[in-house]
Amino acid sequence: QLKLVNPSQYRFEHLVTQMKWRLQEGRGEAVYQIGVEDNGLLVGLSEEEMRASLKTLRRMAEKEVDYDSDVPRKITEVLVRKVPDNQQFLDLRVAVLGNVDSGKSTLLGVLTQGELDNGRGRARLNLFRHLHEIQSGRTSSISFEILGFNSKGEVVNYSDSRTAEEICESSSKMITFIDLAGHHKYLKTTIFGLTSYCPDFAMLVVSANTGIAGTTREHLGLAMALKVPFFIVISKVDLCSKATVERTVKQLERILKQPGCNKLPLLVNSDDDAVTAAQQFAQSPNITPIFTLSSVSGENLDLLKVFLNILPPLTNSKEQEELMQQLTEFQVDEIYTVPEVGTVVGGTLSSGICREGESLVVGPTDDGKFLRLKVCSIQRNRSACRVLRAGQAATLALGPFDRSLLRKGMVMVSPEMNPTICSVFEAEIVLLFHATTFRKGFQVTVHVGNVRQTAIVEKIHGKDKLRTGEKAVVRFRFIKHPEYLKVGAKLLFREGVTKGIGHVTDL
């Protein structure tokens, strides 16, 4: 907006309607630039006009925005955020990638617990789920951590809230971090996390003193293959000289600019950079923001928080609405037995709406059938929830349903969906890396969303064998049992050093 000085009543009503529409488009958030003409020309306003415009904006939102500065002409960016009602908060999922010992879990510990690390890994102890992780200091499972922002844009974490429910209640935006394993031997767990939990973004953590080592390149490649937009955090800057940090930044920038990546690195050094990075990043997938920070001294940690606070969701409300109008489909990623509750499944609702008490069918079983079940209750981020909407992750309690009939990779769908299952499918693939030749009879582990199963190559159309870098349409057959697949789904396969990506073309 150029200026909003003393608008007439009619114009004011128009502006408010416009604001409501913008908030709906941005799923509850919008950034206003004031002092900018419609064609993007930065005109700037006098102190007085700016004050009047902000007053109008505040009247429009009936919320408080504080600003201070004594420069004669200025441009202000204001984040307008809807105050949450009935548990509707914006939920972004960020997968955390990086080599082993790059400081991923420590950074998450610092962000979500609100206290700095002591330099020996105290912050990350809160995140570990298994004894051997505490002993070795390495993550081997996938853990979820939450960070909230309230309607004033302040961080809500465990430093002032005792439980996850409290964080959810006072947040209007939630960021769920999916902490993935960095170690090479847990690569399949990392791939599962990236394909099945459908993260909106990925955060690649690189340690300033070791630079790009180990699985860093591999994780970078995975994020690009699955088209997950990523940003980079260079951690541990307290351990090394400025020159070393700069060397790591240059090394990263070189890799990002390579023809295979085609990314535009954007180094974040100030609050303004962080705001710009968040907006540009969401608009263009080629921009890669880079942060340099320390989890021990806390240096530049605030810039990352500013970035996460402003980061908008990738899907707009229209796509979300369309997804919600489809039939219900829930991906099963985890299965638990909870005392006095019964069988519980965790996963993501990929389409439709799921309500408490709803009847669904789950499958496919080993013989390709679907079984009826009832959703007894739903929890999101550890607090009860009546309605689950497309794109949200949650756990569903299924009551007395027999756990042994379930496995990861199943789907729960509405009975009228008539779900298609298949044992044989075709996919258009690119072989990323292969030591020997890839031919008929070869066995690979196929990842499609939450499905993970060994399949055998039955046919390569038009060729006898494939070499690294070649494209082809290949027919696969699952070895154990049929799976629920969809045409167009992204697919990733691996076997030893063999890796490839593609999409399903035919069932």
Coordinates of C-alpha atoms in Angstrom, one line a residue:
Q1 CA 0.0 0.0 0.0
L2 CA 1.3 3.5 -0.7
K3 CA -0.5 5.2 2.2
L4 CA -3.6 4.7 4.4
V5 CA -4.1 8.2 5.7
N6 CA -7.6 9.0 7.1
P7 CA -9.6 6.9 4.7
S8 CA -13.3 7.6 4.2
Q9 CA -15.7 5.1 5.9
Y10 CA -16.4 3.4 2.6
R11 CA -12.7 3.1 1.7
F12 CA -12.0 1.8 5.2
E13 CA -14.6 -1.0 4.9
H14 CA -13.1 -1.9 1.5
L15 CA -9.6 -2.1 3.1
V16 CA -10.8 -4.3 5.9
T17 CA -12.5 -6.7 3.4
Q18 CA -9.2 -6.7 1.5
M19 CA -7.3 -7.6 4.6
K20 CA -9.6 -10.4 5.4
W21 CA -9.2 -11.8 2.0
R22 CA -5.4 -11.5 2.2
L23 CA -5.4 -13.3 5.5
Q24 CA -7.4 -16.1 4.1
E25 CA -5.1 -16.4 1.1
G26 CA -2.1 -16.6 3.3
R27 CA -3.9 -19.0 5.7
G28 CA -3.9 -16.4 8.5
E29 CA -0.9 -14.3 7.6
A30 CA -0.1 -11.3 5.3
V31 CA 2.8 -8.8 5.1
Y32 CA 1.8 -5.3 4.2
Q33 CA 4.4 -3.0 2.7
I34 CA 3.6 0.6 3.3
G35 CA 5.2 3.4 1.4
V36 CA 5.4 1.4 -1.8
E37 CA 3.4 2.1 -5.0
D38 CA 1.3 -0.6 -6.7
N39 CA 4.0 -1.1 -9.3
G40 CA 6.6 -1.8 -6.6
L41 CA 8.2 1.7 -6.6
L42 CA 9.7 2.5 -3.2
V43 CA 8.3 6.0 -2.6
G44 CA 8.5 6.3 1.2
L45 CA 6.3 8.4 3.4
S46 CA 6.9 11.3 5.8
E47 CA 6.9 10.6 9.6
E48 CA 3.4 12.0 9.9
E49 CA 1.9 10.0 7.0
M50 CA 3.5 6.8 8.1
R51 CA 2.1 7.3 11.6
A52 CA -1.4 7.9 10.2
S53 CA -1.1 4.9 7.9
L54 CA 0.0 2.6 10.7
K55 CA -2.8 3.9 12.9
T56 CA -5.2 3.0 10.1
L57 CA -3.7 -0.4 9.8
R58 CA -3.9 -0.9 13.5
R59 CA -7.5 0.2 13.4
M60 CA -8.1 -2.3 10.6
A61 CA -6.5 -5.1 12.6
E62 CA -7.4 -3.8 16.0
K63 CA -4.0 -5.2 17.0
E64 CA -0.8 -3.6 18.2
V65 CA 2.2 -3.1 16.1
D66 CA 5.2 -1.2 17.6
Y67 CA 7.9 0.5 15.6
D68 CA 10.6 3.0 16.4
S69 CA 13.1 5.0 14.3
D70 CA 14.0 8.6 13.7
V71 CA 14.8 8.5 9.9
P72 CA 12.7 11.2 8.1
R73 CA 11.2 8.9 5.4
K74 CA 10.6 5.2 5.9
I75 CA 9.0 2.1 4.5
T76 CA 7.4 -0.3 7.0
E77 CA 6.6 -4.0 6.7
V78 CA 3.9 -5.2 9.0
L79 CA 3.1 -8.9 9.6
V80 CA -0.6 -9.2 10.2
R81 CA -1.6 -12.5 11.9
K82 CA -5.0 -13.9 12.7
V83 CA -5.5 -14.8 16.4
P84 CA -6.1 -18.5 16.5
D85 CA -9.6 -19.8 17.1
N86 CA -10.7 -23.4 17.9
Q87 CA -7.2 -24.9 17.5
Q88 CA -6.7 -23.6 14.0
F89 CA -3.1 -22.7 13.9
L90 CA -0.7 -22.6 10.9
D91 CA 1.4 -25.7 11.0
L92 CA 4.6 -25.9 9.1
R93 CA 6.8 -29.0 8.9
V94 CA 10.5 -28.6 8.7
A95 CA 12.8 -31.7 8.1
V96 CA 16.2 -31.2 9.7
L97 CA 19.1 -32.7 7.7
G98 CA 22.8 -32.7 7.9
N99 CA 25.9 -34.9 8.6
V100 CA 26.3 -36.7 11.9
D101 CA 27.7 -34.4 14.7
S102 CA 26.8 -31.2 12.7
G103 CA 24.7 -30.0 15.7
K104 CA 21.2 -30.7 14.4
S105 CA 19.7 -32.0 17.7
T106 CA 21.6 -29.4 19.8
L107 CA 20.2 -26.5 17.6
L108 CA 16.6 -28.0 18.0
G109 CA 17.1 -28.3 21.7
V110 CA 18.1 -24.7 22.0
L111 CA 15.2 -23.5 19.8
T112 CA 12.5 -25.6 21.5
Q113 CA 13.8 -25.5 25.1
G114 CA 14.8 -21.8 25.1
E115 CA 18.2 -22.2 26.8
L116 CA 21.6 -22.2 25.2
D117 CA 23.8 -25.3 25.0
N118 CA 26.9 -25.7 27.3
G119 CA 29.1 -26.7 24.4
R120 CA 29.0 -30.4 25.4
G121 CA 25.6 -31.3 24.1
R122 CA 23.4 -30.7 27.1
A123 CA 20.6 -29.1 25.0
R124 CA 20.0 -32.2 22.9
L125 CA 19.5 -34.6 25.7
N126 CA 15.9 -33.5 25.9
L127 CA 15.3 -34.8 22.3
F128 CA 16.6 -38.3 22.5
R129 CA 14.1 -41.2 22.6
H130 CA 16.4 -44.2 23.0
L131 CA 19.1 -45.1 25.6
H132 CA 21.7 -45.8 22.9
E133 CA 21.2 -42.3 21.5
I134 CA 21.9 -40.8 24.9
Q135 CA 25.0 -42.9 25.2
S136 CA 26.4 -42.3 21.8
G137 CA 25.0 -38.7 21.4
R138 CA 23.6 -39.7 18.0
T139 CA 20.1 -39.6 16.7
S140 CA 18.9 -42.9 15.1
S141 CA 15.2 -42.5 15.2
I142 CA 13.0 -39.7 13.9
S143 CA 11.9 -37.3 16.6
F144 CA 9.4 -34.4 16.4
E145 CA 10.0 -31.2 18.2
I146 CA 7.7 -28.2 18.2
L147 CA 8.3 -24.5 18.3
G148 CA 5.4 -22.0 18.5
F149 CA 5.0 -18.3 17.7
N150 CA 2.2 -16.4 19.2
S151 CA 0.1 -13.7 17.5
K152 CA 2.6 -11.0 18.5
G153 CA 5.4 -13.0 16.8
E154 CA 7.1 -14.0 20.0
V155 CA 8.6 -17.5 20.5
V156 CA 6.6 -19.9 22.5
N157 CA 8.6 -22.9 23.7
Y158 CA 9.3 -25.0 26.8
S159 CA 11.1 -22.2 28.6
D160 CA 7.7 -20.8 29.6
S161 CA 5.3 -23.6 28.8
R162 CA 5.4 -26.9 30.6
T163 CA 3.7 -29.1 28.1
A164 CA 3.1 -29.3 24.3
E165 CA -0.6 -28.6 24.9
E166 CA 0.3 -25.2 26.5
I167 CA 2.5 -24.4 23.5
C168 CA -0.3 -25.2 21.1
E169 CA -2.8 -23.2 23.1
S170 CA -0.8 -20.0 23.0
S171 CA 0.6 -20.3 19.5
S172 CA -1.0 -19.1 16.3
K173 CA 1.8 -20.6 14.2
M174 CA 3.5 -24.0 15.0
I175 CA 6.6 -25.3 13.4
T176 CA 7.2 -29.0 13.8
F177 CA 10.8 -30.0 13.3
I178 CA 11.3 -33.5 12.1
D179 CA 14.8 -34.4 13.5
L180 CA 16.3 -36.9 11.1
A181 CA 19.3 -39.1 11.6
G182 CA 22.6 -37.8 10.1
H183 CA 24.6 -41.0 10.3
H184 CA 25.0 -42.9 7.0
K185 CA 23.8 -46.2 8.4
Y186 CA 20.4 -44.6 9.2
L187 CA 19.9 -43.3 5.7
K188 CA 16.8 -45.4 5.1
T189 CA 15.2 -43.8 8.2
T190 CA 16.1 -40.4 6.9
I191 CA 14.6 -41.2 3.4
F192 CA 11.5 -42.5 5.1
G193 CA 11.2 -39.2 7.1
L194 CA 11.5 -37.1 3.9
T195 CA 9.1 -39.1 1.8
S196 CA 6.4 -40.0 4.3
Y197 CA 6.1 -37.0 6.6
C198 CA 5.8 -34.6 3.6
P199 CA 7.8 -31.7 5.1
D200 CA 7.1 -28.2 3.8
F201 CA 10.8 -27.2 4.1
A202 CA 14.1 -28.8 5.0
M203 CA 16.8 -27.2 7.1
L204 CA 20.3 -28.5 6.3
V205 CA 22.7 -28.1 9.2
V206 CA 26.4 -27.8 8.4
S207 CA 29.1 -27.5 11.0
A208 CA 31.3 -24.5 10.5
N209 CA 34.5 -26.3 11.5
T210 CA 34.1 -29.4 9.3
G211 CA 32.3 -27.8 6.3
I212 CA 30.6 -30.1 3.8
A213 CA 31.5 -33.6 5.0
G214 CA 30.0 -37.0 5.1
T215 CA 26.3 -37.3 4.3
T216 CA 25.8 -33.5 3.7
R217 CA 25.9 -33.8 -0.1
E218 CA 23.7 -36.8 0.0
H219 CA 21.1 -35.0 2.1
L220 CA 21.3 -32.0 -0.2
G221 CA 20.7 -34.3 -3.1
L222 CA 17.7 -36.0 -1.4
A223 CA 16.1 -32.6 -0.7
M224 CA 16.5 -31.6 -4.3
A225 CA 15.4 -34.9 -5.7
L226 CA 12.2 -34.8 -3.6
K227 CA 11.8 -31.1 -4.5
V228 CA 11.7 -30.0 -0.8
P229 CA 12.8 -26.3 -0.6
F230 CA 15.7 -26.1 1.8
F231 CA 17.6 -23.4 3.7
I232 CA 21.0 -23.9 5.3
V233 CA 22.2 -23.3 8.9
I234 CA 26.0 -23.2 9.5
S235 CA 26.3 -24.1 13.2
K236 CA 29.2 -24.0 15.7
V237 CA 30.6 -20.6 14.6
D238 CA 31.8 -20.1 18.2
L239 CA 34.4 -22.8 17.7
C240 CA 36.2 -21.3 14.8
S241 CA 37.6 -18.1 13.3
K242 CA 35.7 -15.7 11.0
A243 CA 37.9 -16.9 8.1
T244 CA 36.9 -20.5 8.7
V245 CA 33.2 -19.6 8.7
E246 CA 33.7 -17.6 5.5
R247 CA 35.5 -20.5 3.9
T248 CA 32.5 -22.8 4.7
V249 CA 30.0 -20.3 3.4
K250 CA 32.1 -20.0 0.1
Q251 CA 32.3 -23.7 -0.2
L252 CA 28.5 -24.0 0.2
E253 CA 27.8 -21.1 -2.2
R254 CA 30.0 -22.9 -4.8
I255 CA 28.1 -26.1 -4.5
L256 CA 24.7 -24.3 -4.6
K257 CA 25.6 -22.4 -7.8
Q258 CA 26.7 -25.6 -9.7
P259 CA 24.5 -26.4 -12.8
G260 CA 22.9 -29.4 -11.0
C261 CA 21.7 -27.2 -8.1
N262 CA 21.1 -23.8 -9.8
K263 CA 20.4 -22.1 -6.4
L264 CA 20.9 -18.5 -5.4
P265 CA 22.5 -18.4 -2.0
L266 CA 21.4 -15.6 0.3
L267 CA 23.5 -14.9 3.4
V268 CA 21.4 -13.6 6.3
N269 CA 23.2 -11.0 8.4
S270 CA 20.4 -8.8 9.8
D271 CA 16.7 -8.8 10.7
D272 CA 15.9 -7.2 7.4
D273 CA 17.8 -10.0 5.5
A274 CA 15.8 -12.6 7.5
V275 CA 12.5 -11.0 6.6
T276 CA 13.5 -10.7 2.9
A277 CA 14.8 -14.3 2.9
A278 CA 11.5 -15.7 4.3
Q279 CA 9.4 -13.9 1.6
Q280 CA 11.7 -14.6 -1.3
F281 CA 12.2 -18.2 -0.2
A282 CA 8.5 -18.9 -0.4
Q283 CA 8.0 -17.2 -3.7
S284 CA 11.0 -18.7 -5.6
P285 CA 12.3 -22.1 -5.0
N286 CA 15.8 -21.2 -6.3
I287 CA 16.6 -18.9 -3.3
T288 CA 18.6 -20.6 -0.6
P289 CA 18.9 -18.6 2.7
I290 CA 22.1 -19.3 4.7
F291 CA 22.4 -18.6 8.4
T292 CA 25.6 -18.7 10.5
L293 CA 24.9 -19.2 14.2
S294 CA 26.0 -20.7 17.4
S295 CA 23.9 -22.8 19.8
V296 CA 26.4 -22.1 22.6
S297 CA 26.8 -18.3 22.4
G298 CA 23.4 -17.8 20.8
E299 CA 24.9 -15.6 18.1
N300 CA 22.5 -14.9 15.2
L301 CA 19.9 -17.4 16.7
D302 CA 17.4 -14.6 16.7
L303 CA 17.7 -14.2 12.9
L304 CA 16.7 -17.8 12.4
K305 CA 13.7 -17.2 14.7
V306 CA 12.6 -14.1 12.7
F307 CA 12.9 -16.1 9.5
L308 CA 10.8 -19.0 10.9
N309 CA 8.2 -16.6 12.3
I310 CA 7.6 -15.0 8.9
L311 CA 8.1 -18.1 6.7
P312 CA 4.7 -18.5 4.9
P313 CA 3.1 -21.9 4.1
L314 CA 3.7 -23.2 0.5
T315 CA 0.1 -24.2 -0.3
N316 CA -2.4 -21.4 -0.4
S317 CA -5.9 -21.6 0.9
K318 CA -7.4 -22.6 -2.5
E319 CA -5.2 -25.7 -2.9
Q320 CA -6.0 -26.6 0.7
E321 CA -9.8 -26.2 0.1
E322 CA -9.6 -28.5 -3.0
L323 CA -7.7 -31.1 -1.0
M324 CA -10.3 -31.0 1.8
Q325 CA -13.1 -31.6 -0.7
Q326 CA -11.6 -35.0 -1.8
L327 CA -12.3 -38.3 0.0
T328 CA -10.5 -39.0 3.2
E329 CA -7.1 -40.6 3.0
F330 CA -4.7 -41.0 5.9
Q331 CA -1.2 -42.4 5.6
V332 CA -0.1 -44.7 8.4
D333 CA 3.5 -44.0 9.5
E334 CA 3.7 -45.2 13.0
I335 CA 1.7 -47.8 15.1
Y336 CA 1.6 -47.9 18.9
T337 CA -0.3 -49.6 21.6
V338 CA -1.3 -47.3 24.4
P339 CA -2.6 -48.6 27.8
E340 CA -6.3 -48.0 28.3
V341 CA -6.6 -46.5 24.8
G342 CA -5.8 -49.4 22.6
T343 CA -4.2 -49.3 19.2
V344 CA -3.0 -45.8 18.0
V345 CA -1.7 -44.9 14.5
G346 CA 0.3 -41.8 13.7
G347 CA 0.6 -40.2 10.3
T348 CA -0.6 -37.5 7.9
L349 CA -4.0 -36.8 6.4
S350 CA -3.2 -36.4 2.7
S351 CA -6.7 -35.5 1.6
G352 CA -10.2 -34.9 2.9
I353 CA -11.4 -34.3 6.4
C354 CA -11.4 -36.8 9.3
R355 CA -13.7 -36.5 12.3
E356 CA -14.0 -38.2 15.6
G357 CA -16.2 -41.3 15.4
E358 CA -15.8 -41.7 11.6
S359 CA -15.8 -45.2 10.0
L360 CA -12.9 -45.8 7.6
V361 CA -11.3 -48.8 5.9
V362 CA -7.6 -49.7 6.4
G363 CA -5.3 -51.7 4.1
P364 CA -4.1 -53.3 2.0
T365 CA -3.5 -56.4 4.0
D366 CA -1.2 -59.2 2.7
D367 CA -4.0 -60.6 0.6
G368 CA -5.0 -57.2 -0.7
K369 CA -8.1 -56.6 1.5
F370 CA -9.3 -53.5 3.3
L371 CA -10.7 -53.8 6.9
R372 CA -13.3 -51.6 8.5
L373 CA -12.5 -49.6 11.6
K374 CA -13.6 -46.6 13.6
V375 CA -11.7 -43.5 14.6
C376 CA -12.3 -43.2 18.4
S377 CA -10.3 -40.0 19.0
I378 CA -7.8 -37.7 17.4
Q379 CA -4.7 -35.9 18.8
R380 CA -2.6 -33.2 17.2
N381 CA 0.6 -32.2 18.8
R382 CA -0.4 -34.1 21.9
S383 CA -3.7 -32.2 22.4
A384 CA -7.2 -33.5 21.6
C385 CA -8.7 -32.4 18.3
R386 CA -12.2 -32.9 16.9
V387 CA -11.5 -32.4 13.2
L388 CA -8.4 -33.2 11.1
R389 CA -8.0 -31.3 7.9
A390 CA -5.9 -32.3 4.8
G391 CA -2.2 -31.8 5.2
Q392 CA -2.2 -32.1 9.0
A393 CA -0.3 -34.7 10.9
A394 CA -2.0 -36.4 13.9
T395 CA -2.4 -39.6 15.9
L396 CA -5.7 -41.5 15.7
A397 CA -6.9 -43.9 18.4
L398 CA -8.6 -47.0 16.9
G399 CA -9.8 -48.6 20.2
P400 CA -9.8 -52.4 20.3
F401 CA -8.6 -52.8 16.7
D402 CA -6.0 -55.6 16.4
R403 CA -2.6 -54.1 16.1
S404 CA -1.0 -57.1 14.3
L405 CA -3.2 -56.4 11.3
L406 CA -1.5 -53.0 10.7
R407 CA 1.8 -52.1 9.3
K408 CA 3.6 -48.9 8.2
G409 CA 2.7 -48.0 4.6
M410 CA -1.0 -48.8 4.9
V411 CA -3.6 -46.1 4.3
M412 CA -7.0 -45.5 6.0
V413 CA -9.5 -44.2 3.4
S414 CA -13.3 -43.6 3.3
P415 CA -15.2 -46.7 2.4
E416 CA -16.7 -45.2 -0.8
M417 CA -13.2 -44.5 -2.2
N418 CA -12.9 -48.1 -3.6
P419 CA -9.1 -47.9 -3.2
T420 CA -6.9 -49.4 -6.0
I421 CA -4.1 -51.7 -4.9
C422 CA -1.3 -53.0 -7.0
S423 CA 1.6 -55.5 -6.9
V424 CA 3.0 -54.4 -10.2
F425 CA 3.6 -50.9 -11.3
E426 CA 5.5 -48.9 -13.9
A427 CA 7.5 -45.8 -13.2
E428 CA 9.6 -43.3 -15.2
I429 CA 12.9 -43.2 -13.5
V430 CA 16.4 -41.7 -13.6
L431 CA 19.3 -43.7 -12.4
L432 CA 21.3 -41.3 -10.2
F433 CA 24.1 -43.7 -9.3
H434 CA 24.9 -47.3 -10.0
A435 CA 28.1 -49.3 -9.7
T436 CA 27.3 -52.1 -12.1
T437 CA 24.5 -52.3 -14.7
F438 CA 20.9 -52.0 -13.7
R439 CA 18.9 -54.8 -15.5
K440 CA 15.9 -57.1 -15.4
G441 CA 15.8 -59.2 -12.2
F442 CA 17.6 -56.5 -10.1
Q443 CA 16.1 -56.0 -6.6
V444 CA 15.7 -52.5 -5.0
T445 CA 14.0 -51.0 -2.0
V446 CA 11.3 -48.7 -3.2
H447 CA 10.1 -45.7 -1.2
V448 CA 6.8 -44.1 -2.3
G449 CA 5.4 -41.8 0.4
N450 CA 5.0 -44.0 3.4
V451 CA 5.4 -47.2 1.4
R452 CA 8.7 -48.9 1.8
Q453 CA 9.1 -52.4 0.3
T454 CA 11.5 -54.5 -1.8
A455 CA 10.6 -54.7 -5.5
I456 CA 12.1 -56.6 -8.4
V457 CA 12.7 -55.1 -11.8
E458 CA 10.5 -57.0 -14.3
K459 CA 11.2 -55.0 -17.4
I460 CA 13.0 -52.0 -18.7
H461 CA 11.1 -50.6 -21.7
G462 CA 13.2 -50.2 -24.9
K463 CA 16.5 -51.1 -23.2
D464 CA 18.3 -54.1 -21.9
K465 CA 20.1 -52.3 -19.1
L466 CA 20.5 -48.9 -17.6
R467 CA 23.6 -46.9 -16.7
T468 CA 24.1 -43.9 -14.3
G469 CA 22.3 -40.8 -15.5
E470 CA 19.9 -42.6 -18.0
K471 CA 16.1 -42.3 -18.0
A472 CA 13.7 -45.1 -18.7
V473 CA 10.2 -46.5 -17.9
V474 CA 10.7 -49.6 -15.7
R475 CA 8.2 -52.2 -14.5
F476 CA 8.5 -53.2 -10.8
R477 CA 6.8 -56.0 -8.9
F478 CA 6.5 -55.9 -5.1
I479 CA 8.0 -59.0 -3.4
K480 CA 5.9 -59.3 -0.3
H481 CA 2.4 -57.9 -0.6
P482 CA 0.4 -55.4 -2.7
E483 CA 0.5 -51.7 -1.8
Y484 CA -1.8 -48.7 -2.3
L485 CA -0.2 -46.4 -4.8
K486 CA -1.3 -43.5 -6.9
V487 CA -0.2 -42.5 -10.5
G488 CA 2.1 -39.5 -10.3
A489 CA 3.5 -40.3 -6.9
K490 CA 7.2 -39.5 -6.3
L491 CA 9.3 -42.5 -6.0
L492 CA 12.8 -43.1 -4.7
F493 CA 14.7 -46.4 -4.8
R494 CA 18.0 -47.7 -3.4
E495 CA 20.0 -50.8 -3.1
G496 CA 23.6 -50.6 -1.7
V497 CA 25.1 -47.7 -3.7
T498 CA 22.4 -47.8 -6.3
K499 CA 20.0 -44.8 -6.1
G500 CA 17.3 -43.5 -8.4
I501 CA 14.3 -41.2 -8.5
G502 CA 11.2 -41.0 -10.6
H503 CA 7.4 -41.1 -10.5
V504 CA 4.7 -43.8 -10.9
T505 CA 3.2 -43.8 -14.4
D506 CA 1.0 -46.9 -14.4
L507 CA -0.6 -49.3 -11.9

